mmCIF file of N, CA, C and O in Angstrom:
data_model
loop_
_atom_site.group_PDB
_atom_site.id
_atom_site.type_symbol
_atom_site.label_atom_id
_atom_site.label_comp_id
_atom_site.label_asym_id
_atom_site.label_seq_id
_atom_site.Cartn_x
_atom_site.Cartn_y
_atom_site.Cartn_z
ATOM 1 N N UNK B 1082 -30.041 -11.492 26.309
ATOM 2 C CA UNK B 1082 -29.268 -10.300 26.038
ATOM 3 C C UNK B 1082 -28.169 -10.550 24.999
ATOM 4 O O UNK B 1082 -27.964 -9.755 24.112
ATOM 5 N N UNK B 1083 -27.473 -11.700 25.110
ATOM 6 C CA UNK B 1083 -26.392 -11.990 24.188
ATOM 7 C C UNK B 1083 -26.902 -12.329 22.790
ATOM 8 O O UNK B 1083 -26.196 -12.114 21.810
ATOM 9 N N UNK B 1084 -28.108 -12.838 22.689
ATOM 10 C CA UNK B 1084 -28.675 -13.155 21.382
ATOM 11 C C UNK B 1084 -28.911 -11.880 20.574
ATOM 12 O O UNK B 1084 -28.809 -11.884 19.361
ATOM 13 N N UNK B 1085 -29.211 -10.788 21.249
ATOM 14 C CA UNK B 1085 -29.426 -9.522 20.559
ATOM 15 C C UNK B 1085 -28.104 -8.895 20.119
ATOM 16 O O UNK B 1085 -28.057 -8.186 19.128
ATOM 17 N N UNK B 1086 -27.016 -9.161 20.831
ATOM 18 C CA UNK B 1086 -25.715 -8.595 20.497
ATOM 19 C C UNK B 1086 -24.990 -9.376 19.403
ATOM 20 O O UNK B 1086 -24.132 -8.833 18.719
ATOM 21 N N UNK B 1087 -25.319 -10.624 19.216
ATOM 22 C CA UNK B 1087 -24.634 -11.501 18.271
ATOM 23 C C UNK B 1087 -24.547 -10.907 16.853
ATOM 24 O O UNK B 1087 -23.458 -10.852 16.279
ATOM 25 N N UNK B 1088 -25.635 -10.449 16.249
ATOM 26 C CA UNK B 1088 -25.533 -9.877 14.888
ATOM 27 C C UNK B 1088 -24.652 -8.625 14.843
ATOM 28 O O UNK B 1088 -23.933 -8.402 13.867
ATOM 29 N N UNK B 1089 -24.670 -7.816 15.866
ATOM 30 C CA UNK B 1089 -23.861 -6.603 15.884
ATOM 31 C C UNK B 1089 -22.370 -6.914 15.981
ATOM 32 O O UNK B 1089 -21.546 -6.263 15.341
ATOM 33 N N UNK B 1090 -22.033 -7.921 16.762
ATOM 34 C CA UNK B 1090 -20.636 -8.317 16.894
ATOM 35 C C UNK B 1090 -20.120 -8.849 15.559
ATOM 36 O O UNK B 1090 -19.023 -8.495 15.118
ATOM 37 N N UNK B 1091 -20.897 -9.673 14.902
ATOM 38 C CA UNK B 1091 -20.505 -10.213 13.599
ATOM 39 C C UNK B 1091 -20.362 -9.086 12.581
ATOM 40 O O UNK B 1091 -19.402 -9.044 11.805
ATOM 41 N N UNK B 1092 -21.291 -8.153 12.583
ATOM 42 C CA UNK B 1092 -21.236 -7.032 11.647
ATOM 43 C C UNK B 1092 -19.975 -6.191 11.878
ATOM 44 O O UNK B 1092 -19.302 -5.787 10.927
ATOM 45 N N UNK B 1093 -19.603 -5.946 13.118
ATOM 46 C CA UNK B 1093 -18.407 -5.160 13.421
ATOM 47 C C UNK B 1093 -17.139 -5.896 12.965
ATOM 48 O O UNK B 1093 -16.217 -5.283 12.436
ATOM 49 N N UNK B 1094 -17.090 -7.209 13.157
ATOM 50 C CA UNK B 1094 -15.946 -7.985 12.697
ATOM 51 C C UNK B 1094 -15.807 -7.921 11.180
ATOM 52 O O UNK B 1094 -14.696 -7.785 10.655
ATOM 53 N N UNK B 1095 -16.919 -8.003 10.476
ATOM 54 C CA UNK B 1095 -16.896 -7.921 9.017
ATOM 55 C C UNK B 1095 -16.428 -6.543 8.564
ATOM 56 O O UNK B 1095 -15.589 -6.416 7.673
ATOM 57 N N UNK B 1096 -16.916 -5.493 9.184
ATOM 58 C CA UNK B 1096 -16.529 -4.130 8.813
ATOM 59 C C UNK B 1096 -15.031 -3.910 9.044
ATOM 60 O O UNK B 1096 -14.332 -3.381 8.175
ATOM 61 N N UNK B 1097 -14.511 -4.317 10.194
ATOM 62 C CA UNK B 1097 -13.081 -4.143 10.467
ATOM 63 C C UNK B 1097 -12.228 -4.999 9.538
ATOM 64 O O UNK B 1097 -11.167 -4.566 9.090
ATOM 65 N N UNK B 1098 -12.671 -6.208 9.226
ATOM 66 C CA UNK B 1098 -11.919 -7.070 8.311
ATOM 67 C C UNK B 1098 -11.862 -6.465 6.917
ATOM 68 O O UNK B 1098 -10.810 -6.460 6.273
ATOM 69 N N UNK B 1099 -12.977 -5.960 6.430
ATOM 70 C CA UNK B 1099 -13.005 -5.336 5.104
ATOM 71 C C UNK B 1099 -12.128 -4.093 5.070
ATOM 72 O O UNK B 1099 -11.412 -3.851 4.095
ATOM 73 N N UNK B 1100 -12.151 -3.308 6.117
ATOM 74 C CA UNK B 1100 -11.295 -2.122 6.177
ATOM 75 C C UNK B 1100 -9.828 -2.490 6.135
ATOM 76 O O UNK B 1100 -9.031 -1.851 5.444
ATOM 77 N N UNK B 1101 -9.453 -3.531 6.845
ATOM 78 C CA UNK B 1101 -8.067 -3.997 6.850
ATOM 79 C C UNK B 1101 -7.651 -4.467 5.461
ATOM 80 O O UNK B 1101 -6.590 -4.101 4.958
ATOM 81 N N UNK B 1102 -8.503 -5.278 4.816
ATOM 82 C CA UNK B 1102 -8.176 -5.797 3.491
ATOM 83 C C UNK B 1102 -8.092 -4.691 2.451
ATOM 84 O O UNK B 1102 -7.219 -4.699 1.589
ATOM 85 N N UNK B 1103 -8.998 -3.736 2.511
ATOM 86 C CA UNK B 1103 -8.983 -2.648 1.542
ATOM 87 C C UNK B 1103 -7.784 -1.736 1.748
ATOM 88 O O UNK B 1103 -7.251 -1.175 0.791
ATOM 89 N N UNK B 1104 -7.344 -1.578 2.978
ATOM 90 C CA UNK B 1104 -6.194 -0.716 3.261
ATOM 91 C C UNK B 1104 -4.918 -1.270 2.639
ATOM 92 O O UNK B 1104 -4.093 -0.525 2.130
ATOM 93 N N UNK B 1105 -4.740 -2.588 2.633
ATOM 94 C CA UNK B 1105 -3.514 -3.188 2.128
ATOM 95 C C UNK B 1105 -3.685 -3.821 0.747
ATOM 96 O O UNK B 1105 -2.795 -4.503 0.279
ATOM 97 N N UNK B 1106 -4.793 -3.593 0.070
ATOM 98 C CA UNK B 1106 -5.024 -4.269 -1.197
ATOM 99 C C UNK B 1106 -4.253 -3.644 -2.355
ATOM 100 O O UNK B 1106 -3.944 -4.316 -3.320
ATOM 101 N N UNK B 1107 -3.940 -2.365 -2.280
ATOM 102 C CA UNK B 1107 -3.238 -1.732 -3.391
ATOM 103 C C UNK B 1107 -1.800 -1.431 -2.992
ATOM 104 O O UNK B 1107 -1.482 -1.197 -1.848
ATOM 105 N N UNK B 1108 -0.951 -1.447 -3.993
ATOM 106 C CA UNK B 1108 0.446 -1.115 -3.769
ATOM 107 C C UNK B 1108 0.682 0.238 -4.419
ATOM 108 O O UNK B 1108 0.589 0.387 -5.627
ATOM 109 N N UNK B 1109 0.945 1.251 -3.605
ATOM 110 C CA UNK B 1109 1.155 2.596 -4.116
ATOM 111 C C UNK B 1109 2.518 2.714 -4.771
ATOM 112 O O UNK B 1109 3.474 2.082 -4.358
ATOM 113 N N UNK B 1110 2.603 3.567 -5.764
ATOM 114 C CA UNK B 1110 3.889 3.854 -6.393
ATOM 115 C C UNK B 1110 4.477 5.112 -5.773
ATOM 116 O O UNK B 1110 3.794 5.892 -5.137
ATOM 117 N N UNK B 1111 5.770 5.274 -5.955
ATOM 118 C CA UNK B 1111 6.421 6.486 -5.479
ATOM 119 C C UNK B 1111 7.002 6.331 -4.092
ATOM 120 O O UNK B 1111 7.375 5.254 -3.661
ATOM 121 N N UNK B 1112 7.083 7.446 -3.358
ATOM 122 C CA UNK B 1112 7.720 7.463 -2.050
ATOM 123 C C UNK B 1112 6.979 6.615 -1.024
ATOM 124 O O UNK B 1112 7.590 6.021 -0.156
ATOM 125 N N UNK B 1113 5.666 6.569 -1.085
ATOM 126 C CA UNK B 1113 4.885 5.827 -0.092
ATOM 127 C C UNK B 1113 4.551 4.420 -0.597
ATOM 128 O O UNK B 1113 3.495 3.895 -0.313
ATOM 129 N N UNK B 1114 5.458 3.824 -1.315
ATOM 130 C CA UNK B 1114 5.256 2.494 -1.875
ATOM 131 C C UNK B 1114 5.147 1.458 -0.761
ATOM 132 O O UNK B 1114 5.994 1.396 0.123
ATOM 133 N N UNK B 1115 4.116 0.625 -0.817
ATOM 134 C CA UNK B 1115 3.954 -0.456 0.158
ATOM 135 C C UNK B 1115 4.736 -1.666 -0.341
ATOM 136 O O UNK B 1115 4.707 -2.001 -1.508
ATOM 137 N N UNK B 1116 5.419 -2.294 0.576
ATOM 138 C CA UNK B 1116 6.121 -3.524 0.254
ATOM 139 C C UNK B 1116 5.633 -4.620 1.189
ATOM 140 O O UNK B 1116 5.021 -4.343 2.218
ATOM 141 N N UNK B 1117 5.894 -5.838 0.817
ATOM 142 C CA UNK B 1117 5.550 -6.991 1.635
ATOM 143 C C UNK B 1117 6.849 -7.631 2.089
ATOM 144 O O UNK B 1117 7.755 -7.857 1.279
ATOM 145 N N UNK B 1118 6.951 -7.893 3.383
ATOM 146 C CA UNK B 1118 8.196 -8.406 3.956
ATOM 147 C C UNK B 1118 7.938 -9.691 4.734
ATOM 148 O O UNK B 1118 6.818 -9.978 5.145
ATOM 149 N N UNK B 1119 9.010 -10.439 4.971
ATOM 150 C CA UNK B 1119 8.946 -11.684 5.722
ATOM 151 C C UNK B 1119 9.273 -11.407 7.187
ATOM 152 O O UNK B 1119 10.255 -10.731 7.485
ATOM 153 N N UNK B 1120 8.444 -11.911 8.069
ATOM 154 C CA UNK B 1120 8.703 -11.828 9.511
ATOM 155 C C UNK B 1120 8.800 -13.243 10.064
ATOM 156 O O UNK B 1120 7.990 -13.676 10.857
ATOM 157 N N UNK B 1121 9.807 -13.979 9.627
ATOM 158 C CA UNK B 1121 9.886 -15.397 9.988
ATOM 159 C C UNK B 1121 10.613 -15.645 11.303
ATOM 160 O O UNK B 1121 10.771 -16.783 11.693
ATOM 161 N N UNK B 1122 11.051 -14.626 11.976
ATOM 162 C CA UNK B 1122 11.658 -14.816 13.288
ATOM 163 C C UNK B 1122 13.121 -14.432 13.325
ATOM 164 O O UNK B 1122 13.731 -14.099 12.318
ATOM 165 N N UNK B 1123 13.676 -14.499 14.510
ATOM 166 C CA UNK B 1123 15.066 -14.078 14.710
ATOM 167 C C UNK B 1123 16.072 -15.049 14.127
ATOM 168 O O UNK B 1123 17.183 -14.676 13.791
ATOM 169 N N UNK B 1124 15.710 -16.316 14.017
ATOM 170 C CA UNK B 1124 16.666 -17.310 13.526
ATOM 171 C C UNK B 1124 16.813 -17.266 12.009
ATOM 172 O O UNK B 1124 17.823 -17.712 11.485
ATOM 173 N N UNK B 1125 15.843 -16.760 11.302
ATOM 174 C CA UNK B 1125 15.886 -16.694 9.842
ATOM 175 C C UNK B 1125 16.343 -15.299 9.412
ATOM 176 O O UNK B 1125 15.804 -14.306 9.864
ATOM 177 N N UNK B 1126 17.336 -15.257 8.560
ATOM 178 C CA UNK B 1126 17.861 -13.973 8.101
ATOM 179 C C UNK B 1126 17.721 -13.844 6.592
ATOM 180 O O UNK B 1126 18.655 -13.466 5.895
ATOM 181 N N UNK B 1127 16.526 -14.124 6.075
ATOM 182 C CA UNK B 1127 16.339 -14.068 4.625
ATOM 183 C C UNK B 1127 16.182 -12.635 4.114
ATOM 184 O O UNK B 1127 16.502 -12.367 2.975
ATOM 185 N N UNK B 1128 15.685 -11.731 4.947
ATOM 186 C CA UNK B 1128 15.487 -10.337 4.539
ATOM 187 C C UNK B 1128 14.774 -10.241 3.199
ATOM 188 O O UNK B 1128 15.187 -9.536 2.297
ATOM 189 N N UNK B 1129 13.673 -10.982 3.071
ATOM 190 C CA UNK B 1129 12.918 -11.051 1.824
ATOM 191 C C UNK B 1129 11.892 -9.935 1.787
ATOM 192 O O UNK B 1129 11.229 -9.646 2.773
ATOM 193 N N UNK B 1130 11.737 -9.320 0.627
ATOM 194 C CA UNK B 1130 10.670 -8.341 0.410
ATOM 195 C C UNK B 1130 10.247 -8.393 -1.045
ATOM 196 O O UNK B 1130 11.015 -8.794 -1.918
ATOM 197 N N UNK B 1131 8.997 -7.999 -1.286
ATOM 198 C CA UNK B 1131 8.442 -8.012 -2.639
ATOM 199 C C UNK B 1131 7.414 -6.902 -2.778
ATOM 200 O O UNK B 1131 6.950 -6.337 -1.783
ATOM 201 N N UNK B 1132 7.043 -6.622 -4.022
ATOM 202 C CA UNK B 1132 6.042 -5.596 -4.294
ATOM 203 C C UNK B 1132 4.618 -6.136 -4.227
ATOM 204 O O UNK B 1132 3.669 -5.371 -4.277
ATOM 205 N N UNK B 1133 4.467 -7.453 -4.156
ATOM 206 C CA UNK B 1133 3.126 -8.034 -4.043
ATOM 207 C C UNK B 1133 3.139 -9.189 -3.043
ATOM 208 O O UNK B 1133 4.191 -9.720 -2.703
ATOM 209 N N UNK B 1134 1.961 -9.564 -2.580
ATOM 210 C CA UNK B 1134 1.810 -10.599 -1.560
ATOM 211 C C UNK B 1134 2.215 -11.954 -2.115
ATOM 212 O O UNK B 1134 2.026 -12.252 -3.286
ATOM 213 N N UNK B 1135 2.779 -12.793 -1.257
ATOM 214 C CA UNK B 1135 3.156 -14.149 -1.632
ATOM 215 C C UNK B 1135 3.876 -14.839 -0.496
ATOM 216 O O UNK B 1135 3.672 -14.523 0.673
ATOM 217 N N UNK B 1136 4.738 -15.770 -0.846
ATOM 218 C CA UNK B 1136 5.510 -16.542 0.130
ATOM 219 C C UNK B 1136 6.967 -16.128 0.084
ATOM 220 O O UNK B 1136 7.519 -15.834 -0.963
ATOM 221 N N UNK B 1137 7.588 -16.156 1.252
ATOM 222 C CA UNK B 1137 9.015 -15.877 1.407
ATOM 223 C C UNK B 1137 9.823 -17.090 0.944
ATOM 224 O O UNK B 1137 9.275 -18.180 0.777
ATOM 225 N N UNK B 1138 11.134 -16.944 0.769
ATOM 226 C CA UNK B 1138 11.983 -18.078 0.400
ATOM 227 C C UNK B 1138 11.986 -19.151 1.478
ATOM 228 O O UNK B 1138 12.221 -20.315 1.196
ATOM 229 N N UNK B 1139 11.689 -18.769 2.734
ATOM 230 C CA UNK B 1139 11.636 -19.753 3.818
ATOM 231 C C UNK B 1139 10.272 -20.432 3.911
ATOM 232 O O UNK B 1139 10.088 -21.333 4.706
ATOM 233 N N UNK B 1140 9.284 -19.987 3.111
ATOM 234 C CA UNK B 1140 7.968 -20.610 3.091
ATOM 235 C C UNK B 1140 6.902 -19.880 3.877
ATOM 236 O O UNK B 1140 5.732 -20.216 3.781
ATOM 237 N N UNK B 1141 7.261 -18.878 4.678
ATOM 238 C CA UNK B 1141 6.274 -18.117 5.448
ATOM 239 C C UNK B 1141 5.580 -17.088 4.562
ATOM 240 O O UNK B 1141 6.131 -16.652 3.549
ATOM 241 N N UNK B 1142 4.384 -16.680 4.969
ATOM 242 C CA UNK B 1142 3.653 -15.640 4.249
ATOM 243 C C UNK B 1142 4.306 -14.283 4.453
ATOM 244 O O UNK B 1142 4.910 -14.025 5.488
ATOM 245 N N UNK B 1143 4.161 -13.423 3.463
ATOM 246 C CA UNK B 1143 4.642 -12.053 3.573
ATOM 247 C C UNK B 1143 3.570 -11.193 4.227
ATOM 248 O O UNK B 1143 2.377 -11.492 4.130
ATOM 249 N N UNK B 1144 3.994 -10.118 4.878
ATOM 250 C CA UNK B 1144 3.080 -9.189 5.529
ATOM 251 C C UNK B 1144 3.323 -7.783 4.997
ATOM 252 O O UNK B 1144 4.459 -7.422 4.699
ATOM 253 N N UNK B 1145 2.265 -6.963 4.890
ATOM 254 C CA UNK B 1145 2.442 -5.591 4.424
ATOM 255 C C UNK B 1145 3.285 -4.784 5.402
ATOM 256 O O UNK B 1145 3.209 -4.979 6.609
ATOM 257 N N UNK B 1146 4.072 -3.875 4.853
ATOM 258 C CA UNK B 1146 4.936 -3.030 5.677
ATOM 259 C C UNK B 1146 5.005 -1.637 5.058
ATOM 260 O O UNK B 1146 4.956 -1.493 3.839
ATOM 261 N N UNK B 1147 5.127 -0.639 5.896
ATOM 262 C CA UNK B 1147 5.262 0.731 5.412
ATOM 263 C C UNK B 1147 6.708 1.200 5.411
ATOM 264 O O UNK B 1147 6.984 2.354 5.108
ATOM 265 N N UNK B 1148 7.644 0.321 5.733
ATOM 266 C CA UNK B 1148 9.042 0.738 5.754
ATOM 267 C C UNK B 1148 9.544 0.909 4.325
ATOM 268 O O UNK B 1148 8.949 0.426 3.368
ATOM 269 N N UNK B 1149 10.640 1.603 4.190
ATOM 270 C CA UNK B 1149 11.211 1.853 2.872
ATOM 271 C C UNK B 1149 11.822 0.577 2.310
ATOM 272 O O UNK B 1149 12.387 -0.225 3.050
ATOM 273 N N UNK B 1150 11.749 0.389 0.991
ATOM 274 C CA UNK B 1150 12.373 -0.794 0.386
ATOM 275 C C UNK B 1150 13.888 -0.783 0.580
ATOM 276 O O UNK B 1150 14.511 0.271 0.643
ATOM 277 N N UNK B 1151 14.466 -1.954 0.652
ATOM 278 C CA UNK B 1151 15.917 -2.090 0.816
ATOM 279 C C UNK B 1151 16.624 -1.621 -0.453
ATOM 280 O O UNK B 1151 16.109 -1.763 -1.563
ATOM 281 N N UNK B 1152 17.800 -1.084 -0.273
ATOM 282 C CA UNK B 1152 18.587 -0.591 -1.415
ATOM 283 C C UNK B 1152 19.360 -1.726 -2.091
ATOM 284 O O UNK B 1152 19.518 -1.743 -3.303
ATOM 285 N N UNK B 1153 19.868 -2.672 -1.299
ATOM 286 C CA UNK B 1153 20.685 -3.745 -1.847
ATOM 287 C C UNK B 1153 20.240 -5.094 -1.291
ATOM 288 O O UNK B 1153 19.612 -5.169 -0.242
ATOM 289 N N UNK B 1154 20.575 -6.143 -2.007
ATOM 290 C CA UNK B 1154 20.321 -7.510 -1.554
ATOM 291 C C UNK B 1154 21.231 -8.443 -2.339
ATOM 292 O O UNK B 1154 21.815 -8.069 -3.350
ATOM 293 N N UNK B 1155 21.329 -9.692 -1.870
ATOM 294 C CA UNK B 1155 22.198 -10.670 -2.531
ATOM 295 C C UNK B 1155 21.521 -11.335 -3.725
ATOM 296 O O UNK B 1155 22.175 -11.725 -4.671
ATOM 297 N N UNK B 1156 20.183 -11.489 -3.653
ATOM 298 C CA UNK B 1156 19.435 -12.159 -4.713
ATOM 299 C C UNK B 1156 18.259 -11.296 -5.165
ATOM 300 O O UNK B 1156 17.670 -10.580 -4.369
ATOM 301 N N UNK B 1157 17.932 -11.401 -6.458
ATOM 302 C CA UNK B 1157 16.796 -10.677 -7.035
ATOM 303 C C UNK B 1157 15.970 -11.661 -7.858
ATOM 304 O O UNK B 1157 16.423 -12.758 -8.186
ATOM 305 N N UNK B 1158 14.767 -11.263 -8.222
ATOM 306 C CA UNK B 1158 13.890 -12.101 -9.043
ATOM 307 C C UNK B 1158 14.562 -12.381 -10.383
ATOM 308 O O UNK B 1158 15.073 -11.470 -11.029
ATOM 309 N N UNK B 1159 14.558 -13.639 -10.795
ATOM 310 C CA UNK B 1159 15.211 -14.031 -12.035
ATOM 311 C C UNK B 1159 14.291 -14.061 -13.232
ATOM 312 O O UNK B 1159 14.648 -14.616 -14.267
ATOM 313 N N UNK B 1160 13.126 -13.484 -13.138
ATOM 314 C CA UNK B 1160 12.138 -13.551 -14.220
ATOM 315 C C UNK B 1160 12.432 -12.598 -15.376
ATOM 316 O O UNK B 1160 11.903 -12.767 -16.452
ATOM 317 N N UNK B 1161 13.194 -11.565 -15.124
ATOM 318 C CA UNK B 1161 13.482 -10.612 -16.177
ATOM 319 C C UNK B 1161 12.567 -9.397 -16.112
ATOM 320 O O UNK B 1161 11.855 -9.177 -15.132
ATOM 321 N N UNK B 1162 12.568 -8.630 -17.168
ATOM 322 C CA UNK B 1162 11.829 -7.366 -17.206
ATOM 323 C C UNK B 1162 10.311 -7.550 -17.282
ATOM 324 O O UNK B 1162 9.566 -6.669 -16.904
ATOM 325 N N UNK B 1163 9.844 -8.688 -17.771
ATOM 326 C CA UNK B 1163 8.390 -8.883 -17.903
ATOM 327 C C UNK B 1163 7.689 -9.052 -16.560
ATOM 328 O O UNK B 1163 6.493 -8.876 -16.449
ATOM 329 N N UNK B 1164 8.428 -9.396 -15.525
ATOM 330 C CA UNK B 1164 7.846 -9.617 -14.199
ATOM 331 C C UNK B 1164 8.050 -8.374 -13.338
ATOM 332 O O UNK B 1164 9.130 -7.801 -13.311
ATOM 333 N N UNK B 1165 7.026 -7.996 -12.611
ATOM 334 C CA UNK B 1165 7.096 -6.810 -11.752
ATOM 335 C C UNK B 1165 6.860 -7.163 -10.288
ATOM 336 O O UNK B 1165 6.277 -6.395 -9.549
ATOM 337 N N UNK B 1166 7.321 -8.342 -9.830
ATOM 338 C CA UNK B 1166 7.063 -8.737 -8.446
ATOM 339 C C UNK B 1166 8.002 -8.045 -7.468
ATOM 340 O O UNK B 1166 7.692 -7.915 -6.299
ATOM 341 N N UNK B 1167 9.172 -7.601 -7.928
ATOM 342 C CA UNK B 1167 10.094 -6.858 -7.077
ATOM 343 C C UNK B 1167 10.697 -7.664 -5.944
ATOM 344 O O UNK B 1167 11.097 -7.108 -4.933
ATOM 345 N N UNK B 1168 10.782 -8.980 -6.085
ATOM 346 C CA UNK B 1168 11.320 -9.834 -5.018
ATOM 347 C C UNK B 1168 12.821 -9.672 -4.884
ATOM 348 O O UNK B 1168 13.553 -9.749 -5.867
ATOM 349 N N UNK B 1169 13.286 -9.451 -3.635
ATOM 350 C CA UNK B 1169 14.706 -9.433 -3.325
ATOM 351 C C UNK B 1169 14.910 -10.168 -2.007
ATOM 352 O O UNK B 1169 14.002 -10.235 -1.187
ATOM 353 N N UNK B 1170 16.111 -10.731 -1.815
ATOM 354 C CA UNK B 1170 16.370 -11.514 -0.612
ATOM 355 C C UNK B 1170 17.864 -11.631 -0.367
ATOM 356 O O UNK B 1170 18.664 -11.431 -1.281
ATOM 357 N N UNK B 1171 18.220 -11.982 0.848
ATOM 358 C CA UNK B 1171 19.605 -12.299 1.171
ATOM 359 C C UNK B 1171 19.840 -13.809 1.150
ATOM 360 O O UNK B 1171 20.951 -14.265 1.373
ATOM 361 N N UNK B 1172 18.791 -14.592 0.903
ATOM 362 C CA UNK B 1172 18.889 -16.049 0.792
ATOM 363 C C UNK B 1172 18.418 -16.484 -0.579
ATOM 364 O O UNK B 1172 17.513 -15.889 -1.150
ATOM 365 N N UNK B 1173 19.002 -17.551 -1.080
ATOM 366 C CA UNK B 1173 18.597 -18.121 -2.362
ATOM 367 C C UNK B 1173 17.260 -18.850 -2.206
ATOM 368 O O UNK B 1173 16.958 -19.378 -1.145
ATOM 369 N N UNK B 1174 16.455 -18.871 -3.249
ATOM 370 C CA UNK B 1174 15.170 -19.551 -3.237
ATOM 371 C C UNK B 1174 14.315 -19.066 -4.386
ATOM 372 O O UNK B 1174 14.836 -18.564 -5.384
ATOM 373 N N UNK B 1175 13.016 -19.207 -4.249
ATOM 374 C CA UNK B 1175 12.089 -18.753 -5.281
ATOM 375 C C UNK B 1175 11.493 -17.406 -4.913
ATOM 376 O O UNK B 1175 11.256 -17.114 -3.752
ATOM 377 N N UNK B 1176 11.220 -16.605 -5.938
ATOM 378 C CA UNK B 1176 10.592 -15.303 -5.707
ATOM 379 C C UNK B 1176 9.078 -15.491 -5.559
ATOM 380 O O UNK B 1176 8.569 -16.610 -5.620
ATOM 381 N N UNK B 1177 8.354 -14.407 -5.379
ATOM 382 C CA UNK B 1177 6.906 -14.454 -5.183
ATOM 383 C C UNK B 1177 6.204 -15.084 -6.375
ATOM 384 O O UNK B 1177 5.225 -15.804 -6.222
ATOM 385 N N UNK B 1178 6.717 -14.864 -7.571
ATOM 386 C CA UNK B 1178 6.069 -15.417 -8.767
ATOM 387 C C UNK B 1178 6.434 -16.876 -9.001
ATOM 388 O O UNK B 1178 5.967 -17.479 -9.963
ATOM 389 N N UNK B 1179 7.252 -17.475 -8.124
ATOM 390 C CA UNK B 1179 7.530 -18.905 -8.187
ATOM 391 C C UNK B 1179 8.774 -19.298 -8.964
ATOM 392 O O UNK B 1179 9.120 -20.475 -9.035
ATOM 393 N N UNK B 1180 9.456 -18.364 -9.571
ATOM 394 C CA UNK B 1180 10.653 -18.678 -10.341
ATOM 395 C C UNK B 1180 11.896 -18.532 -9.466
ATOM 396 O O UNK B 1180 11.897 -17.792 -8.482
ATOM 397 N N UNK B 1181 12.991 -19.208 -9.810
ATOM 398 C CA UNK B 1181 14.213 -19.111 -8.996
ATOM 399 C C UNK B 1181 14.809 -17.694 -9.038
ATOM 400 O O UNK B 1181 14.765 -17.031 -10.068
ATOM 401 N N UNK B 1182 15.372 -17.304 -7.914
ATOM 402 C CA UNK B 1182 16.035 -16.008 -7.835
ATOM 403 C C UNK B 1182 17.465 -16.158 -8.349
ATOM 404 O O UNK B 1182 18.019 -17.247 -8.356
ATOM 405 N N UNK B 1183 18.047 -15.032 -8.783
ATOM 406 C CA UNK B 1183 19.439 -15.040 -9.269
ATOM 407 C C UNK B 1183 20.276 -14.097 -8.436
ATOM 408 O O UNK B 1183 19.739 -13.207 -7.774
ATOM 409 N N UNK B 1184 21.594 -14.291 -8.458
ATOM 410 C CA UNK B 1184 22.481 -13.406 -7.707
ATOM 411 C C UNK B 1184 22.399 -11.997 -8.273
ATOM 412 O O UNK B 1184 22.324 -11.802 -9.472
ATOM 413 N N UNK B 1185 22.426 -11.027 -7.379
ATOM 414 C CA UNK B 1185 22.322 -9.625 -7.803
ATOM 415 C C UNK B 1185 23.624 -9.146 -8.389
ATOM 416 O O UNK B 1185 24.680 -9.610 -8.079
#
């Protein structure tokens, strides 16, 4: 009985995984803009967010979030106008694109 269910279970996992990836693959512009934030725990107060997926200043992966982007922060991406990663943080470190952040 379980041998017959095995392909169906795998197929369902693939379908749900693809749906999840496709849902968070694009970053919308405007009011419903998706941001990526750090959820590194209660002890870390980096308050890092970016417009694209990457690593937080503490080294943890960013996760998609539907919350509104923060208005202010202590540090911003130091890459200049050519970079559109939108990294901001309350801790010093590197932005998503790998360059050092600068004071806001």
